[in-house]
Coordinates of N, CA, C and O in Angstrom, one line a residue:
P313 N -7.0 13.3 9.4 CA -5.6 12.8 9.2 C -4.6 13.7 9.8 O -4.8 14.9 9.9
K314 N -3.6 13.1 10.3 CA -2.5 13.8 10.9 C -1.4 14.1 9.9 O -0.9 13.2 9.2
A315 N -0.9 15.3 9.8 CA 0.1 15.7 8.9 C 1.5 15.6 9.6 O 1.7 16.2 10.6
V316 N 2.4 14.8 9.0 CA 3.8 14.7 9.5 C 4.7 14.9 8.3 O 4.7 14.1 7.3
M317 N 5.5 16.0 8.4 CA 6.4 16.3 7.3 C 5.8 16.3 5.9 O 6.3 15.8 5.0
G318 N 4.6 16.8 5.8 CA 3.9 16.9 4.5 C 3.1 15.6 4.2 O 2.3 15.6 3.2
W319 N 3.3 14.6 4.9 CA 2.5 13.3 4.7 C 1.3 13.3 5.5 O 1.3 13.7 6.7
H320 N 0.2 12.8 5.0 CA -1.0 12.7 5.8 C -1.1 11.2 6.3 O -1.1 10.3 5.5
I321 N -1.1 11.1 7.6 CA -1.1 9.7 8.2 C -2.6 9.4 8.6 O -3.2 10.1 9.3
M322 N -3.1 8.3 8.0 CA -4.4 7.8 8.3 C -4.3 6.4 8.8 O -4.3 5.4 8.1
A323 N -4.1 6.3 10.1 CA -3.8 5.0 10.8 C -5.0 4.0 10.6 O -4.7 2.8 10.6
D324 N -6.2 4.5 10.5 CA -7.3 3.6 10.4 C -7.7 3.2 9.0 O -8.7 2.5 8.8
M325 N -7.0 3.7 8.0 CA -7.3 3.4 6.6 C -6.8 2.0 6.2 O -5.8 1.5 6.6
K326 N -7.7 1.4 5.4 CA -7.4 0.0 4.9 C -7.1 0.1 3.4 O -7.6 1.1 2.8
F327 N -6.5 -0.9 2.9 CA -6.1 -0.8 1.5 C -6.5 -2.2 0.9 O -6.3 -3.2 1.5
M328 N -7.1 -2.1 -0.3 CA -7.5 -3.4 -1.0 C -7.1 -3.3 -2.5 O -7.1 -2.3 -3.1
V329 N -6.7 -4.5 -3.0 CA -6.4 -4.6 -4.4 C -7.3 -5.7 -5.0 O -7.4 -6.8 -4.4
M330 N -8.0 -5.5 -6.1 CA -8.8 -6.5 -6.8 C -8.3 -6.5 -8.2 O -8.0 -5.4 -8.8
G331 N -8.2 -7.6 -8.8 CA -7.8 -7.6 -10.2 C -7.9 -8.9 -10.9 O -8.2 -10.0 -10.3
V332 N -7.7 -8.9 -12.2 CA -7.6 -10.1 -13.0 C -6.3 -10.0 -13.8 O -5.9 -8.9 -14.2
R333 N -5.7 -11.2 -14.1 CA -4.5 -11.2 -14.9 C -4.5 -12.3 -15.9 O -5.2 -13.3 -15.7
S334 N -3.7 -12.2 -16.9 CA -3.7 -13.2 -18.0 C -3.2 -14.6 -17.6 O -3.6 -15.6 -18.1
Q335 N -2.4 -14.6 -16.5 CA -1.8 -15.9 -16.1 C -2.9 -16.9 -15.5 O -2.7 -18.1 -15.6
D336 N -4.0 -16.3 -15.0 CA -4.9 -17.2 -14.3 C -6.4 -16.8 -14.6 O -7.3 -17.3 -14.0
T337 N -6.6 -16.0 -15.6 CA -8.0 -15.6 -16.0 C -8.1 -15.7 -17.5 O -7.3 -15.1 -18.3
A338 N -9.2 -16.3 -17.9 CA -9.5 -16.5 -19.4 C -9.7 -15.1 -20.0 O -10.2 -14.2 -19.4
L339 N -9.4 -15.0 -21.3 CA -9.5 -13.8 -22.0 C -10.9 -13.3 -22.0 O -11.2 -12.1 -21.8
D340 N -11.9 -14.1 -22.2 CA -13.3 -13.7 -22.2 C -13.7 -13.0 -20.9 O -14.5 -12.1 -20.8
V341 N -13.1 -13.5 -19.8 CA -13.4 -12.9 -18.4 C -12.7 -11.6 -18.3 O -13.2 -10.6 -17.8
R342 N -11.4 -11.5 -18.7 CA -10.6 -10.3 -18.7 C -11.3 -9.2 -19.5 O -11.3 -8.0 -19.1
E343 N -11.9 -9.5 -20.6 CA -12.5 -8.6 -21.4 C -13.7 -7.9 -20.7 O -14.0 -6.7 -21.0
L344 N -14.3 -8.6 -19.8 CA -15.4 -8.0 -19.0 C -14.9 -6.8 -18.1 O -15.7 -6.0 -17.7
F345 N -13.6 -6.9 -17.7 CA -13.1 -5.9 -16.9 C -12.3 -4.8 -17.6 O -11.8 -3.9 -17.0
A346 N -12.3 -4.8 -18.9 CA -11.6 -3.8 -19.7 C -12.3 -2.5 -19.6 O -13.6 -2.4 -19.7
V347 N -11.6 -1.4 -19.4 CA -12.2 -0.1 -19.3 C -11.5 0.8 -20.3 O -10.2 0.9 -20.3
P348 N -12.2 1.5 -21.2 CA -11.5 2.4 -22.1 C -10.8 3.5 -21.4 O -11.3 4.0 -20.4
Q349 N -9.7 3.9 -21.9 CA -8.9 4.9 -21.2 C -9.7 6.2 -20.9 O -9.5 6.7 -19.8
E350 N -10.5 6.6 -21.8 CA -11.2 7.9 -21.6 C -12.3 7.7 -20.6 O -12.8 8.7 -20.1
A351 N -12.7 6.5 -20.2 CA -13.7 6.3 -19.2 C -13.2 6.2 -17.8 O -13.9 6.3 -16.8
I352 N -11.9 6.0 -17.6 CA -11.3 5.8 -16.3 C -11.5 7.0 -15.3 O -11.9 6.8 -14.2
P353 N -11.2 8.2 -15.7 CA -11.5 9.3 -14.8 C -12.9 9.4 -14.2 O -13.1 9.5 -13.0
D354 N -13.9 9.3 -15.1 CA -15.3 9.3 -14.6 C -15.6 8.1 -13.7 O -16.3 8.2 -12.7
L355 N -15.1 6.9 -14.1 CA -15.3 5.7 -13.3 C -14.8 5.9 -11.9 O -15.5 5.6 -10.9
L356 N -13.6 6.3 -11.8 CA -13.0 6.5 -10.4 C -13.6 7.6 -9.6 O -13.8 7.4 -8.4
T357 N -13.9 8.7 -10.3 CA -14.6 9.8 -9.6 C -16.0 9.4 -9.1 O -16.3 9.6 -7.9
T358 N -16.7 8.6 -9.9 CA -18.0 8.1 -9.5 C -17.9 7.2 -8.3 O -18.7 7.2 -7.3
L359 N -16.9 6.3 -8.4 CA -16.7 5.3 -7.3 C -16.4 6.0 -6.0 O -17.0 5.6 -5.0
V360 N -15.5 6.9 -6.0 CA -15.2 7.6 -4.7 C -16.3 8.5 -4.2 O -16.6 8.5 -3.0
K361 N -17.0 9.2 -5.1 CA -18.0 10.1 -4.6 C -19.3 9.4 -4.2 O -20.0 9.9 -3.3
S362 N -19.5 8.2 -4.8 CA -20.8 7.5 -4.4 C -20.6 6.5 -3.3 O -21.6 5.9 -2.9
T363 N -19.4 6.3 -2.8 CA -19.1 5.3 -1.8 C -18.4 6.0 -0.7 O -17.2 6.1 -0.7
P364 N -19.1 6.4 0.4 CA -18.5 7.1 1.5 C -17.3 6.4 2.1 O -16.4 7.1 2.6
S365 N -17.3 5.1 2.1 CA -16.2 4.4 2.8 C -14.9 4.3 1.9 O -13.9 4.0 2.4
I366 N -15.0 4.6 0.6 CA -13.9 4.6 -0.2 C -13.4 6.1 -0.4 O -14.1 7.0 -0.8
H367 N -12.1 6.3 0.0 CA -11.5 7.6 -0.1 C -10.7 7.9 -1.3 O -10.6 9.0 -1.7
E368 N -10.0 6.8 -1.8 CA -9.2 7.0 -3.0 C -9.3 5.7 -3.8 O -9.5 4.6 -3.3
A369 N -9.1 5.9 -5.1 CA -9.1 4.7 -6.0 C -8.2 4.9 -7.2 O -8.0 6.1 -7.6
L370 N -7.5 3.8 -7.6 CA -6.6 3.9 -8.7 C -6.9 2.7 -9.6 O -7.0 1.6 -9.0
L371 N -6.9 2.8 -10.9 CA -7.1 1.7 -11.8 C -5.9 1.5 -12.6 O -5.4 2.5 -13.3
L372 N -5.3 0.4 -12.6 CA -4.1 0.1 -13.3 C -4.4 -0.9 -14.4 O -5.0 -2.0 -14.1
T373 N -4.2 -0.6 -15.7 CA -4.5 -1.5 -16.8 C -3.3 -1.6 -17.6 O -2.6 -0.7 -18.0
T374 N -3.0 -2.9 -18.0 CA -1.9 -3.2 -18.9 C -2.5 -4.2 -19.9 O -3.7 -4.6 -19.8
C375 N -1.7 -4.7 -20.8 CA -2.2 -5.7 -21.8 C -2.4 -7.0 -21.1 O -3.1 -7.9 -21.6
N376 N -1.8 -7.2 -19.9 CA -1.9 -8.5 -19.2 C -2.8 -8.5 -18.0 O -3.1 -9.6 -17.4
R377 N -3.2 -7.3 -17.5 CA -3.9 -7.3 -16.2 C -4.7 -6.0 -16.0 O -4.4 -5.0 -16.6
T378 N -5.7 -6.1 -15.2 CA -6.5 -4.9 -14.7 C -6.6 -5.0 -13.2 O -7.0 -6.1 -12.7
E379 N -6.1 -4.0 -12.5 CA -6.2 -4.0 -11.1 C -6.8 -2.7 -10.6 O -6.5 -1.6 -11.0
L380 N -7.6 -2.9 -9.5 CA -8.3 -1.7 -8.9 C -7.7 -1.6 -7.5 O -7.8 -2.6 -6.7
Y381 N -7.1 -0.5 -7.1 CA -6.5 -0.3 -5.8 C -7.5 0.7 -5.1 O -7.9 1.7 -5.7
V382 N -7.9 0.4 -3.9 CA -8.8 1.2 -3.1 C -8.3 1.5 -1.7 O -7.9 0.6 -1.0
A383 N -8.4 2.7 -1.3 CA -8.1 3.1 0.1 C -9.5 3.4 0.7 O -10.3 4.1 0.2
M384 N -9.7 2.7 1.9 CA -11.1 2.8 2.5 C -11.0 2.7 4.0 O -9.9 2.4 4.5
D385 N -12.1 3.0 4.6 CA -12.1 2.8 6.1 C -13.1 1.7 6.5 O -13.1 1.3 7.7
D386 N -13.9 1.2 5.6 CA -14.9 0.2 6.0 C -14.9 -0.9 4.9 O -15.5 -0.7 3.8
T387 N -14.2 -2.0 5.1 CA -14.1 -3.0 4.2 C -15.4 -3.6 3.6 O -15.6 -3.7 2.4
E388 N -16.3 -3.9 4.5 CA -17.6 -4.5 4.1 C -18.4 -3.6 3.2 O -18.9 -4.0 2.2
A389 N -18.4 -2.3 3.6 CA -19.2 -1.3 2.7 C -18.5 -1.1 1.4 O -19.2 -1.1 0.3
A390 N -17.2 -1.1 1.3 CA -16.5 -1.0 0.1 C -16.7 -2.2 -0.8 O -17.0 -2.1 -2.0
L391 N -16.6 -3.4 -0.2 CA -16.9 -4.6 -1.0 C -18.3 -4.7 -1.5 O -18.5 -5.1 -2.7
A392 N -19.2 -4.3 -0.7 CA -20.6 -4.2 -1.2 C -20.8 -3.3 -2.3 O -21.5 -3.6 -3.3
A393 N -20.1 -2.2 -2.3 CA -20.3 -1.2 -3.4 C -19.6 -1.7 -4.7 O -20.1 -1.4 -5.8
L394 N -18.6 -2.5 -4.5 CA -17.8 -3.0 -5.7 C -18.5 -4.2 -6.4 O -18.1 -4.6 -7.5
Q395 N -19.4 -4.8 -5.7 CA -20.1 -6.0 -6.3 C -21.1 -5.6 -7.3 O -21.8 -5.2 -7.8

């Protein structure tokens, strides 16, 4: 990565968002994606460490939605790991 004014520029990095929300997903399906708060750090650490193409991950959970944000360099490899 190239550092510019403290920012790291990664021009070849891709960004993906996957999620479920209450407006278009049934409750029984959303419950499958529920992650207890105390499990989030280990889940994200394992995801990043076990998937070389994923460099960063963030999980956003609210009462209405669960979203996974991923920074990666290989879309196909990241999607395969997330399935």
